[in-house]
Coordinates of C-alpha atoms in Angstrom, one line a residue:
X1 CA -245.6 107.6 283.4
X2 CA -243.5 110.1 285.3
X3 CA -240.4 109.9 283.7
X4 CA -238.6 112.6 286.3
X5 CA -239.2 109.8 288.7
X6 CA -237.3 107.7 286.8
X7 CA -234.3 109.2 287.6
X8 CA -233.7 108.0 290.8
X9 CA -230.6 106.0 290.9
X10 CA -229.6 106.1 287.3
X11 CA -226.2 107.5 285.8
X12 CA -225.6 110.5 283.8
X13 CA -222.5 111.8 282.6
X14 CA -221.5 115.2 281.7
X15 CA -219.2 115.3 279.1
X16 CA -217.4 118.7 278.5
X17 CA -214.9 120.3 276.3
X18 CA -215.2 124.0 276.8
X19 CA -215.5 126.1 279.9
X20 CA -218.8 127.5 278.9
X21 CA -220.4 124.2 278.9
X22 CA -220.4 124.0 283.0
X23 CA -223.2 126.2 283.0
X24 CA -225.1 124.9 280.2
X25 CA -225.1 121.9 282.4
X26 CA -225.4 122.9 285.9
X27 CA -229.5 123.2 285.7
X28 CA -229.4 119.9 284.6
X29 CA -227.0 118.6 287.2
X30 CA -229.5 120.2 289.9
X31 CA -232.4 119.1 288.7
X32 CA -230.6 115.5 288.1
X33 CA -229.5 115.5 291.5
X34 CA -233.4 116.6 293.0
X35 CA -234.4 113.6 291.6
X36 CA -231.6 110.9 292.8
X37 CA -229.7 110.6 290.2
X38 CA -226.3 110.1 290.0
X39 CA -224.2 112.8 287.8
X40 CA -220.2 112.4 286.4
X41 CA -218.2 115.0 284.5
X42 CA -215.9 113.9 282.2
X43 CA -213.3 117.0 280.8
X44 CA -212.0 116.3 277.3
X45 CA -208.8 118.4 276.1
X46 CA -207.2 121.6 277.4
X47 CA -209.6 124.5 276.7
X48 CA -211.6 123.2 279.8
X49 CA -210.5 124.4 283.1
X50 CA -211.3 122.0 286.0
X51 CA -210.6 124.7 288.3
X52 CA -213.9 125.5 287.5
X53 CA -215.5 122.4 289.1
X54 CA -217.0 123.1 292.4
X55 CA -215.9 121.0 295.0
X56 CA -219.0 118.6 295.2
X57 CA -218.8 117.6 291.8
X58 CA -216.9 114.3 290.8
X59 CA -215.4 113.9 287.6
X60 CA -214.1 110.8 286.0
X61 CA -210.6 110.9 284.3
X62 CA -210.4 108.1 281.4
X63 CA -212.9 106.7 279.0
X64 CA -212.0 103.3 281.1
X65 CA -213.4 104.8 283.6
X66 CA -216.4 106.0 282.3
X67 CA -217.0 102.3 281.0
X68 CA -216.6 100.8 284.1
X69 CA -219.2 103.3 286.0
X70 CA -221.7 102.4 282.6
X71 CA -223.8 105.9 282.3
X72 CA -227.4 105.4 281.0
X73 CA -227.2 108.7 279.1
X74 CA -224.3 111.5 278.4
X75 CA -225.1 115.0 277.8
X76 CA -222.5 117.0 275.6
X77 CA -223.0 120.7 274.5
X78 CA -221.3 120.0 271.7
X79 CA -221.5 119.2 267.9
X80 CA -219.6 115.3 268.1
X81 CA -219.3 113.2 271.1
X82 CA -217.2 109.5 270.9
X83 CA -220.3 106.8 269.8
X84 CA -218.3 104.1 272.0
X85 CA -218.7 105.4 275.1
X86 CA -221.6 103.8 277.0
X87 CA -225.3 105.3 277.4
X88 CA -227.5 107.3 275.0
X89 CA -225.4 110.7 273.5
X90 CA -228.4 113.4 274.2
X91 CA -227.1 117.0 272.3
X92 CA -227.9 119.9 274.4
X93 CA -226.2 122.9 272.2
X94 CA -223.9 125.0 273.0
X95 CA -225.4 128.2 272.0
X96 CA -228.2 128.9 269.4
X97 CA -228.0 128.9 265.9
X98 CA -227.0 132.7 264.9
X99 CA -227.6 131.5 260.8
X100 CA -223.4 131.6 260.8
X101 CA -222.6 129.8 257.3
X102 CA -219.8 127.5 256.4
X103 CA -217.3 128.4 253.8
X104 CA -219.7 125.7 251.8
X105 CA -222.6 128.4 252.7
X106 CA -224.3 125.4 254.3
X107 CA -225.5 126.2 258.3
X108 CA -223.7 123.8 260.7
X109 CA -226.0 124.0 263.3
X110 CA -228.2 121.8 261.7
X111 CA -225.5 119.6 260.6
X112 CA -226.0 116.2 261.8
X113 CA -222.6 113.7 262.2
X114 CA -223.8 110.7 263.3
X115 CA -223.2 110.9 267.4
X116 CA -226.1 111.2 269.2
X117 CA -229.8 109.5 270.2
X118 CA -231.5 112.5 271.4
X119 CA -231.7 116.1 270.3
X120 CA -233.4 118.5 272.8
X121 CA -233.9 121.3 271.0
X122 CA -234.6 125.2 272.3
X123 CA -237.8 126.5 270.2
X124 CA -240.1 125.8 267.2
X125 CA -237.2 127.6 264.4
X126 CA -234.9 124.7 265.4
X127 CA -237.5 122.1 266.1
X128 CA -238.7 122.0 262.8
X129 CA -235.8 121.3 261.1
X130 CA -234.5 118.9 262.9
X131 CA -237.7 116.8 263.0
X132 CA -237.3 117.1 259.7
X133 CA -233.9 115.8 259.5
X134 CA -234.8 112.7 262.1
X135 CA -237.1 111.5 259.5
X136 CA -234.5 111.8 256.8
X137 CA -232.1 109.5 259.0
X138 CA -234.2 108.0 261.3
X139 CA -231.2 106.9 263.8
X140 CA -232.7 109.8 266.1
X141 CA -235.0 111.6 268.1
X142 CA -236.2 115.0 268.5
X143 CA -238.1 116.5 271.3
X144 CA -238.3 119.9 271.9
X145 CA -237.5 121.0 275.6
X146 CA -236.4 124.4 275.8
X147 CA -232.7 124.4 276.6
X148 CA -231.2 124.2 280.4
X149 CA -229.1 126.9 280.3
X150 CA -231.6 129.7 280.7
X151 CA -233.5 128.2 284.0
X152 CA -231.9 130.5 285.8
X153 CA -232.5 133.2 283.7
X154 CA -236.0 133.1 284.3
X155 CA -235.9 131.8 287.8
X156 CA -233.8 134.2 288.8
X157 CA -231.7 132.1 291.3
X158 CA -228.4 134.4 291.1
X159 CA -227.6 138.1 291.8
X160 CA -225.6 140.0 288.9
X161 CA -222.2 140.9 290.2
X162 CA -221.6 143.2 287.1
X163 CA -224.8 145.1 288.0
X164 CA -223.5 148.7 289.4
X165 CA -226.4 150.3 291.3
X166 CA -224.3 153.7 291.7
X167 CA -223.7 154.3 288.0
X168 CA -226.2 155.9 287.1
X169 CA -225.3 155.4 283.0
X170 CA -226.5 152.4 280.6
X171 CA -224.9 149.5 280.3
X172 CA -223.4 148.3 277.1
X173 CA -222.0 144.7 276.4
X174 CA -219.7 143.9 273.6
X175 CA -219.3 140.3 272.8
X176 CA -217.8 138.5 269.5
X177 CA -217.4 135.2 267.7
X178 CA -214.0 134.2 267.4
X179 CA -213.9 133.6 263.7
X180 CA -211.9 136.3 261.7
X181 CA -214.5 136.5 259.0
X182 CA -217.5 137.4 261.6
X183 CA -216.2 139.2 264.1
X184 CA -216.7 143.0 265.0
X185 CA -213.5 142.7 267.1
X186 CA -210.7 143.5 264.1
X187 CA -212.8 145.9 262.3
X188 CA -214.5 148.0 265.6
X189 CA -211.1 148.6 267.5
X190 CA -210.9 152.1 267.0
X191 CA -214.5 152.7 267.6
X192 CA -214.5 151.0 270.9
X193 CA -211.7 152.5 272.1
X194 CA -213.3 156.1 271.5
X195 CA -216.3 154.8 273.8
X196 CA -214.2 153.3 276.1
X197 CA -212.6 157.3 276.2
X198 CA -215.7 159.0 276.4
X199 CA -217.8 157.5 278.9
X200 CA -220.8 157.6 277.8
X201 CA -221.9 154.1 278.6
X202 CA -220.9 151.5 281.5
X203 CA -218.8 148.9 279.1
X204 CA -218.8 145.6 279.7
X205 CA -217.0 143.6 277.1
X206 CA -216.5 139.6 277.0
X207 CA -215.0 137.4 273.9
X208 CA -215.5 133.9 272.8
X209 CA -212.8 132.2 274.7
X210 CA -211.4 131.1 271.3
X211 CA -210.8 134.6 270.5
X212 CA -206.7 135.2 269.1
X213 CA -205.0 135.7 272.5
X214 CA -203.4 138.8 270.8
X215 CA -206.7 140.3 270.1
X216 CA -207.7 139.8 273.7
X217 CA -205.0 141.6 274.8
X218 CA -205.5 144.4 272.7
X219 CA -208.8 144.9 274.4
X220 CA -207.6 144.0 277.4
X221 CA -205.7 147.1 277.3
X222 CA -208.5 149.6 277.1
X223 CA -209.7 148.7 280.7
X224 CA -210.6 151.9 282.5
X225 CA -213.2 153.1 284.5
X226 CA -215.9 152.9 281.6
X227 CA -215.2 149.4 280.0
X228 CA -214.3 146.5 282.2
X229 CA -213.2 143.5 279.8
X230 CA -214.3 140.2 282.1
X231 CA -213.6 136.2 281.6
X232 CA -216.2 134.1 283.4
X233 CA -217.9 130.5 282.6
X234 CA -220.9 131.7 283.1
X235 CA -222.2 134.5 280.9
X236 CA -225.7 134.8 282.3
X237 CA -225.2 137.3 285.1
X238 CA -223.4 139.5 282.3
X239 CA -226.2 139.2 279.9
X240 CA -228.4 140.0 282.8
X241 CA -226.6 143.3 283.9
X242 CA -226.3 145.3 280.1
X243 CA -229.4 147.1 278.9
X244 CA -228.0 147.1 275.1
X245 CA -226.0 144.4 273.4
X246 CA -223.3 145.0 270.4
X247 CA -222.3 142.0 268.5
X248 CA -221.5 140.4 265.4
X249 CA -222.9 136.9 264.5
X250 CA -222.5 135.1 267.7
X251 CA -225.1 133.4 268.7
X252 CA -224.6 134.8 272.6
X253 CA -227.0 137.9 271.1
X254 CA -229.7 135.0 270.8
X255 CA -229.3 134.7 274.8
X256 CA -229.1 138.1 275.7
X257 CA -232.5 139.6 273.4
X258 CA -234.5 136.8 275.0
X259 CA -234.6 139.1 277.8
X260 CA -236.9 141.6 275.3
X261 CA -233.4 144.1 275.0
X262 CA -232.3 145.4 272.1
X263 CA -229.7 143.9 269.9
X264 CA -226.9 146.2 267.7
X265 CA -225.3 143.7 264.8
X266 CA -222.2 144.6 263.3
X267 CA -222.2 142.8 259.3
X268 CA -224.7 139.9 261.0
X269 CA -224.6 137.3 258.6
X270 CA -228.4 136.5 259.1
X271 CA -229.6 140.1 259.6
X272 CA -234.0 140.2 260.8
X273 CA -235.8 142.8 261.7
X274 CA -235.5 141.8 265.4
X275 CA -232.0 143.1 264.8
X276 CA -230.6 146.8 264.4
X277 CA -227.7 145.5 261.9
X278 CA -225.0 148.0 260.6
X279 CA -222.8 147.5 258.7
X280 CA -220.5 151.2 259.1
X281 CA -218.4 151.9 261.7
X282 CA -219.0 155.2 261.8
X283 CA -222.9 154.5 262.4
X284 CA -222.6 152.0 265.1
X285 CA -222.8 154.9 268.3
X286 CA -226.4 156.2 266.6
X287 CA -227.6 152.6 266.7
X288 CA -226.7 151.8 270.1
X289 CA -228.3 155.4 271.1
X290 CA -231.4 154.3 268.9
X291 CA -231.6 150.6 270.2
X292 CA -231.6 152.5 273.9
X293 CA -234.8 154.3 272.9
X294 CA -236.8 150.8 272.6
X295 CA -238.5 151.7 270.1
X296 CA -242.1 150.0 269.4
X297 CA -241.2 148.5 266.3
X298 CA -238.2 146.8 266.6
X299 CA -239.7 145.4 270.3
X300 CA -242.5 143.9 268.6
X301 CA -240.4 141.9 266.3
X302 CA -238.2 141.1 269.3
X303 CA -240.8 139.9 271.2
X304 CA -241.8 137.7 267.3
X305 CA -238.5 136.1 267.3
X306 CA -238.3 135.2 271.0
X307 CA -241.0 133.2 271.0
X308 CA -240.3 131.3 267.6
X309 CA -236.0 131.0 269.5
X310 CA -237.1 129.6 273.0
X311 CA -240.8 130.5 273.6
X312 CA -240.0 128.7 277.5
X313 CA -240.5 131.3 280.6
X314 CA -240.6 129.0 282.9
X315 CA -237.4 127.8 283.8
X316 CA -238.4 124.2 283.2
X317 CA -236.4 123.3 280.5
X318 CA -234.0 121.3 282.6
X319 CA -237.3 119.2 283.6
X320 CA -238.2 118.6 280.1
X321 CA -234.7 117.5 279.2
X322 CA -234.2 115.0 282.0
X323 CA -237.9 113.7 281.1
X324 CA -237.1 113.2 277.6
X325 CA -233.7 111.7 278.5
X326 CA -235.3 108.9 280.5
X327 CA -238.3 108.3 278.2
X328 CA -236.0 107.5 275.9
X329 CA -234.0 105.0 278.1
X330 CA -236.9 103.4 279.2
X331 CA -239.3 103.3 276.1
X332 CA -236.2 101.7 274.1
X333 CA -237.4 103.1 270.5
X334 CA -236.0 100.9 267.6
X335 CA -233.8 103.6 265.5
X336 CA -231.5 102.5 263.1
X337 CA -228.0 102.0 263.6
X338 CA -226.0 105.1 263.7
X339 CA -223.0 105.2 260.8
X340 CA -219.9 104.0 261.4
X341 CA -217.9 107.2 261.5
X342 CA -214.7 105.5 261.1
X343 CA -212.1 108.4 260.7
X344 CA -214.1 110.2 263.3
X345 CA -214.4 107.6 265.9
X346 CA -210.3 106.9 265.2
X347 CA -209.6 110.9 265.7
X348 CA -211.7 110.7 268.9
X349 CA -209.7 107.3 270.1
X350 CA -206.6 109.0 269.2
X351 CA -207.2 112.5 271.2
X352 CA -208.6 110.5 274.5
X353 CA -205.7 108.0 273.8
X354 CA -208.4 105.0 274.3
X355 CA -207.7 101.9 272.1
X356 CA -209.8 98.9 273.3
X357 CA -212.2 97.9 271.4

């Protein structure tokens, strides 16, 4: 059966709680829309900007709302989503999982709470753990798709705007994780603003949009005419415009070395040898000038990882998840019931201020 075709005329809603998630799901949307289907958004809490929304997309603004427009299935790049909101909860991720450990030394990305139907996961290194978890619970599916987000990376539908054709210098991106514990932010300060003074790279830095606000001004404050800190929703034009990548443990490095360039880790928590990982200060401007020589080595284990991460070129993924979606709704599988979740589900009802039952 062609289950893209089955899209025509049913409902999907996009439920959001961070500004990054608009472009996780704006492949889908497209694609959604291709096919004749009707899409939603639906902004939980105040981290997500709806100036962001472009002007053709409708939103709706209650959970009574979304009850009385009845999606068949919700997409939410997110870890929980509220179980009594109508159609089936598909989880799309919201990044990769960068091996980032809880203060329990357990790895939440794999953590499973109880919210959704469908998990549409990005490679065989997630795939296999989750198939493992569905037949633990068996209230779940997995299929693995490839994840939305990067269509356009390897479609190549957008133009770069942080690209700078008359600087002739590499470009070097700085991201971090927001988390105290991981991030390079704190404990690189002084470093970065000696590169920032030297010039010896473009700089192009960007933060976790839950980075301390005080932090971000701190960095904000080195802006000159090598490093350029930027705020955007959509972090794939500035992946696409750096030739090296320093980090931490964010799992935005997964993103940006799926392009086959070279990562610099600062203390990664999960350190591989598709990583150059350091963990002194004072060593970090050798590996950036190392990671710049592409050396054979360390690109044959990039190359390794990438296709164990998200082995999809083909900027399909957003197919794949709509086709799963609607097999899924159509095929009907019998799962078991999901738990109740009754503290979460009364948090959830709290926050979106929703009380019928």
């Amino acid at each position: 059966m062609d289950y893209l075709a089955a899209t025509k005329q049913k409902k999907y809603l996009m439920y959001i709680s961070q500004n990054y998630s608009y472009a996780i799901l704006r492949p889908l949307q497209r694609e959604i829309l291709a096919h004749d289907g009707q899409v939603r958004w639906f902004l939980e809490g105040n981290d997500v900007n709806p100036d962001f929304l472009a002007p053709d997309e409708q939103t709706l603004t209650s959970i009574s709302e979304i009850k009385q427009w009845q999606p068949d299935a919700v997409f939410a790049p997110a870890n929980i989503i509220p179980t009594f909101i109508p159609g089936l909860k598909i989880a799309i991720f919201h990044g990769f999982d960068a091996g980032k450990l809880n203060s329990r030394g357990q790895n939440d990305h794999f953590k499973i709470r109880g919210c959704f139907d469908l998990y549409c996961t990005q490679g065989p290194n997630t795939t296999g753990p989750f198939q493992q978890l569905e037949k633990e619970h068996s209230f779940f599916k997995v299929i693995e798709t490839g994840w939305p987000t990067l269509d356009a990376f390897f479609n190549q539908v957008f133009e770069s705007p942080y690209i700078d054709a008359n600087d002739p210098r590499k470009t070097l991106l700085i991201c971090s994780t927001f988390s105290k514990r991981l991030s390079l932010a704190p404990k690189l300060y002084e470093q970065i603003k000696s590169f920032s003074e030297q010039g010896k790279w473009r700089i192009l830095m960007q933060f976790h949009p839950k980075m301390p606000s005080g932090l971000v001004a701190k960095y904000q404050a080195l802006e000159n005419n090598n490093l350029t800190f930027i705020e955007t929703d959509n972090v794939l034009p500035l992946l696409q415009a750096a030739d090296v990548m320093l980090c931490d443990t964010s799992s935005i490095l997964l993103m940006f070395i799926l392009q086959r360039k070279p990562v610099v880790t600062f203390c990664n928590q999960a350190p591989g040898k598709h990583l150059i990982d350091i963990t002194d200060p004072d060593k970090v401007e050798a590996a950036i000038d190392y990671a710049l020589t592409h050396p054979q080595p360390l690109m044959a284990e990039i190359n390794a990882f990438c296709q164990q991460l998200h082995p999809y070129q083909d900027g399909l993924s957003s197919q794949r998840v709509l086709a799963a979606t609607n097999e899924l709704i159509l095929t009907n599988p019998k799962l078991k019931a999901k738990p109740l979740n009754l503290i979460r589900n009364l948090k959830m009802r709290n926050k979106l201020n929703y009380w019928r039952w």
